[in-house]
CSV table of C-alpha atoms in Angstrom, one decimal:
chain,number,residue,atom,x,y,z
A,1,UNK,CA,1.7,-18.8,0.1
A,2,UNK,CA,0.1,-16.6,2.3
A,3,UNK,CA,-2.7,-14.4,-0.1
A,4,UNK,CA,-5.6,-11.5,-0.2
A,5,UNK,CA,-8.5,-11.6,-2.5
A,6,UNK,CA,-10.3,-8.9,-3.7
A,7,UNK,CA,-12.9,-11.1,-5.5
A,8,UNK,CA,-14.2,-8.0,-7.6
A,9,UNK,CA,-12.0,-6.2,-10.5
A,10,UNK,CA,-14.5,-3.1,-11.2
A,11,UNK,CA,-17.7,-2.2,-9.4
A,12,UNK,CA,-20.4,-0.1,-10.0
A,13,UNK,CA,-22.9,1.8,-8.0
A,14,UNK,CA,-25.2,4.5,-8.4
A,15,UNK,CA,-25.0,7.7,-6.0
A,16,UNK,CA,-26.5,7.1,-2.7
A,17,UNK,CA,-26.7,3.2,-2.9
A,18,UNK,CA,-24.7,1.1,-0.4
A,19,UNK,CA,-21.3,-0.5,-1.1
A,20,UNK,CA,-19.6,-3.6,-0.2
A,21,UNK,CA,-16.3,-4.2,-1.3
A,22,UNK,CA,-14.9,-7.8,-0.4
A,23,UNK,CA,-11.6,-9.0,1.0
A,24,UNK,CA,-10.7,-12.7,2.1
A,25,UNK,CA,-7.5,-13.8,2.9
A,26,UNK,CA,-5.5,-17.5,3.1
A,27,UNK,CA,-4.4,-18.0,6.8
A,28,UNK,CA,-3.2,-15.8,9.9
A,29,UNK,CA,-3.7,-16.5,13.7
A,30,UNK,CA,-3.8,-12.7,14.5
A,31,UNK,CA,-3.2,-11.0,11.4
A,32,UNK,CA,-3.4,-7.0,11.1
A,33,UNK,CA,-5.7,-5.4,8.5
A,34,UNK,CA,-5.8,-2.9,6.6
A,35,UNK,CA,-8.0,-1.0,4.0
A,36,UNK,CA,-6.5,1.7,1.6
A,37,UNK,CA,-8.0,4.0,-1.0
A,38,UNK,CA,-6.0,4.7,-3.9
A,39,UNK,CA,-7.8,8.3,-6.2
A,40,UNK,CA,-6.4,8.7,-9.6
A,41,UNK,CA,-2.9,9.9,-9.7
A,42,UNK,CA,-2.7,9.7,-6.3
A,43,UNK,CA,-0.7,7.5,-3.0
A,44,UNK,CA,-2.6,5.3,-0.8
A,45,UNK,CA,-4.9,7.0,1.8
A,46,UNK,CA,-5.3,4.3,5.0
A,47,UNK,CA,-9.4,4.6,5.4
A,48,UNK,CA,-9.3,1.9,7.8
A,49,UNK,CA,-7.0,-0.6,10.3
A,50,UNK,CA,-7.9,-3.8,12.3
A,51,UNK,CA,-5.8,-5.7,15.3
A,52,UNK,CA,-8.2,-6.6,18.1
A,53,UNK,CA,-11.3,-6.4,20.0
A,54,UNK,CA,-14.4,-4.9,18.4
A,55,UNK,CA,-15.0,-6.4,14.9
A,56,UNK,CA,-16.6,-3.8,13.0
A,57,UNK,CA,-14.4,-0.9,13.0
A,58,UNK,CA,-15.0,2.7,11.6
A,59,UNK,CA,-12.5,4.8,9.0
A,60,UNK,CA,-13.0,8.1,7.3
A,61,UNK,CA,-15.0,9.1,5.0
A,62,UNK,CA,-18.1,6.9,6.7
A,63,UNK,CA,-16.5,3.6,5.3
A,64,UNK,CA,-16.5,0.4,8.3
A,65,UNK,CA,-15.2,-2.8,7.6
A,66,UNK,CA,-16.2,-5.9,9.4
A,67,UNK,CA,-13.4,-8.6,10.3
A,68,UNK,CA,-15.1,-12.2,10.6
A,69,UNK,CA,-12.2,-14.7,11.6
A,70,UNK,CA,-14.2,-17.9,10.8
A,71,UNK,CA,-14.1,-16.8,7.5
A,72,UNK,CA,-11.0,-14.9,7.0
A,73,UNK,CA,-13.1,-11.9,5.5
A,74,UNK,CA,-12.1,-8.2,6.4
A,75,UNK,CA,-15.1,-6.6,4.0
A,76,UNK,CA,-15.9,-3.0,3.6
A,77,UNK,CA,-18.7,-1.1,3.7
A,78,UNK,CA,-20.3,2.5,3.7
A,79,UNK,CA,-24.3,3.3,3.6
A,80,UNK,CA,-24.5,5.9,0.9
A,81,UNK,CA,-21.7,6.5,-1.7
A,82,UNK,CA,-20.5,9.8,-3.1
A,83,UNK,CA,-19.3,10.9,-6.5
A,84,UNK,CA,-16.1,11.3,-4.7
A,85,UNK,CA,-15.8,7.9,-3.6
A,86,UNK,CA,-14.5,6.9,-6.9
A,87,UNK,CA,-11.6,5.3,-7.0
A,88,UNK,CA,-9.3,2.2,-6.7
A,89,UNK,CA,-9.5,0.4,-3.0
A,90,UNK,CA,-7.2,-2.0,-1.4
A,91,UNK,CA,-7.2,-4.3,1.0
A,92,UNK,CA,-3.8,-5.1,2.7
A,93,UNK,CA,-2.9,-7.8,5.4
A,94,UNK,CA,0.1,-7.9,7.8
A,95,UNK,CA,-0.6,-11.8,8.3
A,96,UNK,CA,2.6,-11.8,11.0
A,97,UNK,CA,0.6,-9.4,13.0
A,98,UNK,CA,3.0,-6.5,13.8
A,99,UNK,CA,5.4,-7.5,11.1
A,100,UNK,CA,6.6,-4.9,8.3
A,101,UNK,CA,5.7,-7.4,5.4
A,102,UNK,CA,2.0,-6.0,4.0
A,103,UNK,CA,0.3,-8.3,1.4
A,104,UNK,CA,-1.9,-6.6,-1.0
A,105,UNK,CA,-5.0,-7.8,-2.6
A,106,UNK,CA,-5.0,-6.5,-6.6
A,107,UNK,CA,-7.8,-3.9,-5.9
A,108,UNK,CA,-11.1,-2.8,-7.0
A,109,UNK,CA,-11.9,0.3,-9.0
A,110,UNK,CA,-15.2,1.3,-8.1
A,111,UNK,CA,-17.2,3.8,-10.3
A,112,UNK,CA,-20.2,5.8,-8.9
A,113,UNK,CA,-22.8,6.8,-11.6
A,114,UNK,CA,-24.8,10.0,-10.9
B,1,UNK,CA,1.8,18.8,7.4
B,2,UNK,CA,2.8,14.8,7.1
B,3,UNK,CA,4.5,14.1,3.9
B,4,UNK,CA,6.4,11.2,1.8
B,5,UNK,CA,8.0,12.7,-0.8
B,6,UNK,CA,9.2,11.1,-3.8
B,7,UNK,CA,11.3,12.1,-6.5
B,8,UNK,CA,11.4,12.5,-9.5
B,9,UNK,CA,7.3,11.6,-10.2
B,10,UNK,CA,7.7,10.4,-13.5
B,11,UNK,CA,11.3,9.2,-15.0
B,12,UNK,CA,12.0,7.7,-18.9
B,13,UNK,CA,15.5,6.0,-18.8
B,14,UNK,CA,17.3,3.3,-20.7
B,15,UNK,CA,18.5,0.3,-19.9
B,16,UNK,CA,21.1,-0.7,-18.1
B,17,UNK,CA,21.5,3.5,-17.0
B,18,UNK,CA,21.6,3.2,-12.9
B,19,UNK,CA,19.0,5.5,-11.6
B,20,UNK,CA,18.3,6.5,-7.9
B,21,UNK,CA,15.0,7.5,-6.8
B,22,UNK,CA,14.6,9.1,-4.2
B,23,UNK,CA,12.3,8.9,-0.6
B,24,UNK,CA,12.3,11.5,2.2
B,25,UNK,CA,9.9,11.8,5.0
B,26,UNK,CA,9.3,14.9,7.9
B,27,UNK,CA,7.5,12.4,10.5
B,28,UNK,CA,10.4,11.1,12.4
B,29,UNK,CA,9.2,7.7,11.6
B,30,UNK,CA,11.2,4.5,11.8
B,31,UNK,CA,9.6,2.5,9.4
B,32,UNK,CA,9.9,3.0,5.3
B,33,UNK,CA,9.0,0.6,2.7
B,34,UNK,CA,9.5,0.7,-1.5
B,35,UNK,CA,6.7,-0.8,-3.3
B,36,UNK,CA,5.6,-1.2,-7.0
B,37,UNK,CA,2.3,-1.5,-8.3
B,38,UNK,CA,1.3,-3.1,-11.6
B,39,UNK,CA,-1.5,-3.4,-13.3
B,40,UNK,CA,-3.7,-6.4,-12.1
B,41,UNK,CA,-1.0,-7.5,-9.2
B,42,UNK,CA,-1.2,-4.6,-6.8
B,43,UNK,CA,1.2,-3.4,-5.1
B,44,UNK,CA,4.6,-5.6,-4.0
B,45,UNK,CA,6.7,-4.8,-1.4
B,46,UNK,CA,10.4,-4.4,-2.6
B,47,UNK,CA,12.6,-3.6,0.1
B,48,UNK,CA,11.8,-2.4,3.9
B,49,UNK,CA,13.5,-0.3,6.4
B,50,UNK,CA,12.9,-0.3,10.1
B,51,UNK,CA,15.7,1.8,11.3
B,52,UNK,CA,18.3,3.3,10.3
B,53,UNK,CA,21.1,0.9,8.8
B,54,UNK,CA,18.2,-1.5,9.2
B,55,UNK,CA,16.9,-3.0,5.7
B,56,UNK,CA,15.2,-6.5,4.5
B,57,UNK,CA,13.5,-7.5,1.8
B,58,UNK,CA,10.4,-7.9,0.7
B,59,UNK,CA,8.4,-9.9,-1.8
B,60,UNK,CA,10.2,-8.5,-5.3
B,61,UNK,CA,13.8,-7.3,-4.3
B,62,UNK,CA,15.8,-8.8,-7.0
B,63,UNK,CA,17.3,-5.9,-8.8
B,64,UNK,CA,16.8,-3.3,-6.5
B,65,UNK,CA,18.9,-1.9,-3.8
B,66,UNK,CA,18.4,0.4,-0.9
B,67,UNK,CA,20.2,2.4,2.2
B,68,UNK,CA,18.9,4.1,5.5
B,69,UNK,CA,21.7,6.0,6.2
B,70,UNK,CA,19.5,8.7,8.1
B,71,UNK,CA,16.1,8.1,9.4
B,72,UNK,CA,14.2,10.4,6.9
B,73,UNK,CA,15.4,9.3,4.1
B,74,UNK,CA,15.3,5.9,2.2
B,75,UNK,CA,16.9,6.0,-1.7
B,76,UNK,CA,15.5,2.7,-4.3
B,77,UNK,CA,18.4,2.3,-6.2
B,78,UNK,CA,18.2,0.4,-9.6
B,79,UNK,CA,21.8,-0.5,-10.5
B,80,UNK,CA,20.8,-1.7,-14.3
B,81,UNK,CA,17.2,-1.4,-15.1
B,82,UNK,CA,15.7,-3.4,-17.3
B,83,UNK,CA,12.3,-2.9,-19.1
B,84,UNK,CA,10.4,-5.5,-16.9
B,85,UNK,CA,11.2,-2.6,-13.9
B,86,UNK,CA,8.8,-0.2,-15.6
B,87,UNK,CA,6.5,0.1,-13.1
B,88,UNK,CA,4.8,2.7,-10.8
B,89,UNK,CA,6.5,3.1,-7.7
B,90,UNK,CA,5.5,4.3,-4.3
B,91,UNK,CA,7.3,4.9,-1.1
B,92,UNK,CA,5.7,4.9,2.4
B,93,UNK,CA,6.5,5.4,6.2
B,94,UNK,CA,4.6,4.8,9.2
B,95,UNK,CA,5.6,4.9,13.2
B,96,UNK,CA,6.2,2.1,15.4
B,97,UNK,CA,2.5,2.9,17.1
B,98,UNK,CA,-0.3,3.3,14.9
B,99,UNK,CA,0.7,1.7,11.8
B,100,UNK,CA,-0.8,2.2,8.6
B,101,UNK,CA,1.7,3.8,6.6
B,102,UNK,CA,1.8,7.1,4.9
B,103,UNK,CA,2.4,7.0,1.1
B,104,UNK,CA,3.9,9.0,-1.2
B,105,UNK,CA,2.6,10.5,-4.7
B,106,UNK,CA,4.3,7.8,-6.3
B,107,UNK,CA,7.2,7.2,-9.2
B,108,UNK,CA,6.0,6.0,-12.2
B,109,UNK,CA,8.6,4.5,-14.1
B,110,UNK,CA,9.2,3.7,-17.8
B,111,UNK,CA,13.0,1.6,-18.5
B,112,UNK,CA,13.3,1.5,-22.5
């Protein structure tokens, strides 16, 4: 069955460090990809999207995420991290490409110390 | 501004009680989608909508039901809960061109 993998339950960084949250998926010839943030409380917020051409794409907030197809990672990244960036993210994956069925990975609840 | 909208945001019932919660949108979108989210499986897609009078389901449907009977709006009905549908639920809607869906506040849940 088709999957995403967050590898990492709970994170923690300190204010102003750099961030990498990790996302891998089973299989997809062109799959879509997606990263969501999830605040406490709160809906999803869409920080990010991938289909085609340039593999490092930019979201809000200063987050990028870099697709790498040889090794089915969409991973996500931002420099310096805020207070505010606290919260649960997701990584989701359309694997038809275009389809309406989004796969979920189970998240990872990042906490920023001051 | 662009909004989901659920109702109600938080909802104690019994079993076997049918409940309806509700889903409306103000984007003119065509796609809608029910998901739930539980703790350590993310979120699962129930039931999906691509047009009106267009529905399919997704990963968890058994136990749900849904209608499109006018493009903004998309009910989850729960004929007769039962306590393994406590959950937090959250609906969403996106167009046909740039994706990414729109999410509401969410449901939670609690079937006693």
């Amino acid at each position: 069955a088709q999957s995403v993998t967050q590898p990492d339950i709970h994170i923690t960084v300190s204010e102003g460090a750099s961030l990498e949250l990790r996302c891998n998926y089973s299989y997809g010839a062109t799959p879509y990809l997606f990263w969501y943030v999830q605040s406490p409380g709160q809906g999803l917020q869409l920080l990010l999207k991938y289909f085609s051409g340039d593999t490092l794409v930019q979201g809000i907030k200063g987050f990028e995420a870099e697709f790498k197809r040889s090794q089915s990672s969409f991973n996500l990244r931002k420099p310096s991290v805020h207070w505010s960036d606290a919260a649960e993210y997701f990584c989701a994956v359309d694997f038809q490409g275009g389809s309406e069925k989004l796969v979920f990975g189970k998240g990872t609840k990042l906490t920023v110390n001051p | 501004e662009a909004q989901v909208t659920q109702n109600p945001r938080y909802l104690i019932t019994v079993t076997g009680k049918k409940l309806t919660v509700t889903c409306s949108q103000n984007m003119n979108h065509e796609y809608m989608s029910w998901y739930r989210q539980d703790p350590g499986l993310g979120l699962r897609q129930i039931y999906y909508s691509m047009n009106v009078e267009v529905t399919d389901k997704g990963d968890v449907p058994e136990g749900y039901k849904v209608s499109r009977k006018e493009k903004r709006n998309f009910p989850l009905i729960l004929e007769s809960p039962s306590p393994n549908q406590t959950s937090l639920y959250f609906c969403a809607a996106r167009d046909r061109v740039s994706y990414g869906y729109t999410f509401g506040s969410g449901t939670r849940l609690t079937v006693v």
